[in-house]
PDB file of C-alpha atoms in Angstrom:
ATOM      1  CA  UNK Y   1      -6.682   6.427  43.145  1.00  0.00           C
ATOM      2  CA  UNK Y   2      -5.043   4.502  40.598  1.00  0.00           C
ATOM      3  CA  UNK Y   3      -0.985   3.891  41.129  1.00  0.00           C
ATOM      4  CA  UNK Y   4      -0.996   2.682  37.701  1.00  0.00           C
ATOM      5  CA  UNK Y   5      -0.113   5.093  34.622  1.00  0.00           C
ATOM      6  CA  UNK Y   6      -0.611   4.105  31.666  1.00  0.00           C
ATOM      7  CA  UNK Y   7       1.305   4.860  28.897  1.00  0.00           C
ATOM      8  CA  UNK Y   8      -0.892   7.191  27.018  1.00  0.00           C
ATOM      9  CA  UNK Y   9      -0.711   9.338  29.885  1.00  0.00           C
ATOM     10  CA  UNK Y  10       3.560   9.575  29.523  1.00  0.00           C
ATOM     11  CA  UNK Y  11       3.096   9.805  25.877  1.00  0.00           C
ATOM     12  CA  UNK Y  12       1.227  13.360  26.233  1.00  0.00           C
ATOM     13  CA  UNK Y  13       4.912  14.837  27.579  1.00  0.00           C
ATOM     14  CA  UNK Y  14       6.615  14.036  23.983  1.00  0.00           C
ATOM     15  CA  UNK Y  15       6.146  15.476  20.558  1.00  0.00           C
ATOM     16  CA  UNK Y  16       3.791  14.353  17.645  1.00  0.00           C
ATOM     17  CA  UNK Y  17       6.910  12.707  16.188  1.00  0.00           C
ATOM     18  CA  UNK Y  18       7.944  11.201  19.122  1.00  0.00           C
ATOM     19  CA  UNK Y  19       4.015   9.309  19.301  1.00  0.00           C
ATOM     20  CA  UNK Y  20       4.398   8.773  15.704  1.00  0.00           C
ATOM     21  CA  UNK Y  21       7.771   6.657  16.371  1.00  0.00           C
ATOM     22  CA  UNK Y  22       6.414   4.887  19.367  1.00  0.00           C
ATOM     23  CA  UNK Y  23       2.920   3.087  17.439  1.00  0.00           C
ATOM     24  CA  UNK Y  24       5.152   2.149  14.615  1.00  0.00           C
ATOM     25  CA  UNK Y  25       7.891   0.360  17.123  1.00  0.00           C
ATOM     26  CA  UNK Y  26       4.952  -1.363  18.252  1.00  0.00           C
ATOM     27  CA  UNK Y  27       2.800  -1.969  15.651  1.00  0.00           C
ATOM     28  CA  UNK Y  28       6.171  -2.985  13.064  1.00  0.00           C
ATOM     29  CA  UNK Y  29       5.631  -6.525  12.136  1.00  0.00           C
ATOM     30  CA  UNK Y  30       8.583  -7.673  14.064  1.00  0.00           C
ATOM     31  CA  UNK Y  31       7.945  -6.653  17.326  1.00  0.00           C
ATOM     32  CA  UNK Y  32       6.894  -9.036  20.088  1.00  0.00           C
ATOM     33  CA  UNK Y  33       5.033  -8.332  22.799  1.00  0.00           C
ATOM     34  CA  UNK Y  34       5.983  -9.739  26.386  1.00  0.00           C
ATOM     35  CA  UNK Y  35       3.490  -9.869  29.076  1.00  0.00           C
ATOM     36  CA  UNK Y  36       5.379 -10.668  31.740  1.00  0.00           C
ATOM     37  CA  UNK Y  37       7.859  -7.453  31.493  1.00  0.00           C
ATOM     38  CA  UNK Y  38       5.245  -5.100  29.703  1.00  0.00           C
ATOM     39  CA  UNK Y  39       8.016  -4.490  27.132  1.00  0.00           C
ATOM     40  CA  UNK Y  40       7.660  -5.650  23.372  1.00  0.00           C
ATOM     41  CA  UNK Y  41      10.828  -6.260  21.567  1.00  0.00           C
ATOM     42  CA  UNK Y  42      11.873  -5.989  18.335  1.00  0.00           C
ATOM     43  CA  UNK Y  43      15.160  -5.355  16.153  1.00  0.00           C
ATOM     44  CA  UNK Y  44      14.663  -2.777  13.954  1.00  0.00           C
ATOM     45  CA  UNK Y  45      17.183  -0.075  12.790  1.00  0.00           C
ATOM     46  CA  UNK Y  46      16.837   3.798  13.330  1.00  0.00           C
ATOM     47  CA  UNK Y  47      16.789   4.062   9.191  1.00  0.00           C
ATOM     48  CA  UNK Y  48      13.637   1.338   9.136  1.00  0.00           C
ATOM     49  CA  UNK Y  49      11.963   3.588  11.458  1.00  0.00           C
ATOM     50  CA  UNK Y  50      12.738   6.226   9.458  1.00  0.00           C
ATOM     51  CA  UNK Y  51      11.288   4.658   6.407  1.00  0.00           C
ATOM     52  CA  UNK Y  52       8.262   3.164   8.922  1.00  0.00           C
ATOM     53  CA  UNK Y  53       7.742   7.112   9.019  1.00  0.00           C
ATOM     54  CA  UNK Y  54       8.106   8.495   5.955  1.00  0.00           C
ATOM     55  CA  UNK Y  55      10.487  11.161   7.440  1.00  0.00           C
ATOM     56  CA  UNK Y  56      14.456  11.403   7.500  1.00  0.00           C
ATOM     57  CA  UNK Y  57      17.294   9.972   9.539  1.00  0.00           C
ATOM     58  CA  UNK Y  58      17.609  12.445  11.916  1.00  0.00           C
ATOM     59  CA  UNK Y  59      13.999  12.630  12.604  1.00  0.00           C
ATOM     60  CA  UNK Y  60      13.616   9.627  13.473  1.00  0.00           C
ATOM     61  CA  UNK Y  61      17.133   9.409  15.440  1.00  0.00           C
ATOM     62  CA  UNK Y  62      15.751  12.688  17.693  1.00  0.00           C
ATOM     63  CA  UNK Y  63      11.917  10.930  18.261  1.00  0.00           C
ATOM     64  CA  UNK Y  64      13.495   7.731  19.749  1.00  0.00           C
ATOM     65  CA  UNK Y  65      16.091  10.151  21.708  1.00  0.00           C
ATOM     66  CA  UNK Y  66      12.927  11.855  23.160  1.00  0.00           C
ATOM     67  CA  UNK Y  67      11.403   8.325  23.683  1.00  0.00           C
ATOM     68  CA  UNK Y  68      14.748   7.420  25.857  1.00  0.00           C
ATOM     69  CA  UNK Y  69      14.114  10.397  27.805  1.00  0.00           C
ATOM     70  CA  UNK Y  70      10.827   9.675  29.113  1.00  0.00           C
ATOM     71  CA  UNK Y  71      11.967   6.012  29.530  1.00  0.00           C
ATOM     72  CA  UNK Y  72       9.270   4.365  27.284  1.00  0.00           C
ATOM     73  CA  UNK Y  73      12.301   3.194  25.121  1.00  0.00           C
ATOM     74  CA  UNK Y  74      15.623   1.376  25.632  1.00  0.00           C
ATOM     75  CA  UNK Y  75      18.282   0.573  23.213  1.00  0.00           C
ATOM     76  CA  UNK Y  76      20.630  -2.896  23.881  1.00  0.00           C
ATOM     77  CA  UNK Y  77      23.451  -3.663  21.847  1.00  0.00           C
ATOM     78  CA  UNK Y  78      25.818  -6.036  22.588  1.00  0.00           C
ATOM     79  CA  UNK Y  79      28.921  -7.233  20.070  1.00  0.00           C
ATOM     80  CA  UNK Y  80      27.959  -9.689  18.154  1.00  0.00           C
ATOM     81  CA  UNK Y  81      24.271  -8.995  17.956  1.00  0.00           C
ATOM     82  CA  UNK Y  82      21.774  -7.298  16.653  1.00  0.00           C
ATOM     83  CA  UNK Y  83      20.479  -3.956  18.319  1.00  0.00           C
ATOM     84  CA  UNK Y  84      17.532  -4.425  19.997  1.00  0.00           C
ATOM     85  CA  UNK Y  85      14.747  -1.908  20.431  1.00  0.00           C
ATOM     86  CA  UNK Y  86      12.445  -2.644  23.607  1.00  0.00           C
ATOM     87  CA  UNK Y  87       9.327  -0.736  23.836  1.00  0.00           C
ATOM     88  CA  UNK Y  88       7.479   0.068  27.039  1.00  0.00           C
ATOM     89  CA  UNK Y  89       4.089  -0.904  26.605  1.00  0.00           C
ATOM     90  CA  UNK Y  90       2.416  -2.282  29.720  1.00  0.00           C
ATOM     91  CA  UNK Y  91       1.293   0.312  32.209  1.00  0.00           C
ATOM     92  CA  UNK Y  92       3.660   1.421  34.618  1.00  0.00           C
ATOM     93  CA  UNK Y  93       2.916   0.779  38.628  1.00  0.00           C
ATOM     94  CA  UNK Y  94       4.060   3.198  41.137  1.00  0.00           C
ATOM     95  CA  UNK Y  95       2.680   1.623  44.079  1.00  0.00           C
ATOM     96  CA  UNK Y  96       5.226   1.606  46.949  1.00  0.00           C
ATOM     97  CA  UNK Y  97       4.527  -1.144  49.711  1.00  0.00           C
ATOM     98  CA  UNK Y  98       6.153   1.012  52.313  1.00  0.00           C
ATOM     99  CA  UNK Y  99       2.957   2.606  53.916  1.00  0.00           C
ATOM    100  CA  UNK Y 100       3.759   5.681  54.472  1.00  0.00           C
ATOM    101  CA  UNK Y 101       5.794   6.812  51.161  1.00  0.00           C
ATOM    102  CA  UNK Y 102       2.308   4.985  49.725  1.00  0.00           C
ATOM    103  CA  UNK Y 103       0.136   7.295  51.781  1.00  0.00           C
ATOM    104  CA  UNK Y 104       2.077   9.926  49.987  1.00  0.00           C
ATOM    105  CA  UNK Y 105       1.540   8.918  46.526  1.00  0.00           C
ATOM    106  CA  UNK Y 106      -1.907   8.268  46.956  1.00  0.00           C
ATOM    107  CA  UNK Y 107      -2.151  12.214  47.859  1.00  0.00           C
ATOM    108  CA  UNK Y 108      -0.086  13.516  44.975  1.00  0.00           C
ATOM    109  CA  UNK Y 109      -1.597  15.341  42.257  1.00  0.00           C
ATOM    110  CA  UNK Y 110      -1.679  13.588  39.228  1.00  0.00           C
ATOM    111  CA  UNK Y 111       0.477  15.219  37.190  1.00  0.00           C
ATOM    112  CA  UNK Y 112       2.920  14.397  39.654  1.00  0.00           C
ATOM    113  CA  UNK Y 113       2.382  10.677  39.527  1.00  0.00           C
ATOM    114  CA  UNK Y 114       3.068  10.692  35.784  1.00  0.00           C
ATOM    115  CA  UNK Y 115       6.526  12.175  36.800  1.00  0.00           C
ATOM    116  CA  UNK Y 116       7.412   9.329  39.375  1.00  0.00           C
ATOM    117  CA  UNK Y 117       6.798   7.116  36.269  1.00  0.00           C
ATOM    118  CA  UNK Y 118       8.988   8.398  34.449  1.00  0.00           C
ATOM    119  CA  UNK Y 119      11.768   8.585  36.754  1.00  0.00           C
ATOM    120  CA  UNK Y 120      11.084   4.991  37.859  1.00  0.00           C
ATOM    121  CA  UNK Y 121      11.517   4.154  34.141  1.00  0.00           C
ATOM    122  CA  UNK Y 122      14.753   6.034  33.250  1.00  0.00           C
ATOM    123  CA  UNK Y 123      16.573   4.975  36.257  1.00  0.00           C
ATOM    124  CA  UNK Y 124      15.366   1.038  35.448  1.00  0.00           C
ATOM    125  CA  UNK Y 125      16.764   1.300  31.622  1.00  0.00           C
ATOM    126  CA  UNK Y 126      19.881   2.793  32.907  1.00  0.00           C
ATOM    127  CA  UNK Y 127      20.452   0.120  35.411  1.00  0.00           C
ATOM    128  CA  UNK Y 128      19.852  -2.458  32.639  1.00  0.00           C
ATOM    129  CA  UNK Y 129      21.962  -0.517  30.008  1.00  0.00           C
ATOM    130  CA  UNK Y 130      25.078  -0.150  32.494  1.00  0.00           C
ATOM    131  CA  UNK Y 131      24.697  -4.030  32.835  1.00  0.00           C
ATOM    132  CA  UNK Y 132      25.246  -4.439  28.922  1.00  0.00           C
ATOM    133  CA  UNK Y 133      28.789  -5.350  27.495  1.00  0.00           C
ATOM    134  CA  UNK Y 134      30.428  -2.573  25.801  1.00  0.00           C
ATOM    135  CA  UNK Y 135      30.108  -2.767  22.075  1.00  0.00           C
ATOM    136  CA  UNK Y 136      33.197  -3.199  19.878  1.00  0.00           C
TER     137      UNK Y 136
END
């Protein structure tokens, strides 16, 4: 069994405007895609997306909030720069190298997998966002 999920798979938990959001983070032409962290990056604001969209402010404000909640999104801000909008697009590996918590996982149901991801994923972006400097 597979202690990979891919994204897709974390994707299925959010509404059609929360999908909608995500492919046009990723696709928009100024987002960069990193290998090495399985994030792409790119600075755009919550009224591009919008416009990306075709839908209103608070649409799009909600879809990245329900992106955030999953963890497949983080926002950094920092004074004195731009906001920047990182994407999760790599799958995400579960794997523990502790052999008996992996024994576990590799007996959990499925759905149940998907869940670890995405708790592995929110508590990661919070770390990193508790790291940033306030903003002025």
């Amino acid at each position: 069994m597979s202690l990979e999920i891919p994204v897709d798979e974390i994707l299925a938990r959010v509404p059609e405007r929360a999908r909608t959001a995500y492919t046009n983070l990723v696709t928009h032409r100024d987002s960069r895609y990193d290998e090495l962290t399985g994030w792409s990056c790119a600075y755009i604001t919550q009224q591009d997306l919008a416009d990306e969209m075709k839908v209103c402010l608070r649409t799009a404000t909600r879809a990245l909030s329900d992106l955030r909640t999953i963890g497949l999104v983080r926002i950094l801000a920092w004074p004195g720069a731009k906001t920047e909008t990182q994407v999760r697009v790599g799958a995400v590996s579960i794997a523990s190298v502790f052999g008996p918590i992996r024994m576990a996982q590799e007996q959990m149901p499925h759905h149940q997998l998907v869940d670890c991801a995405i708790r592995m994923l929110v508590k990661s972006n919070r770390e990193l966002e508790d790291h940033m400097p306030e903003s002025e």
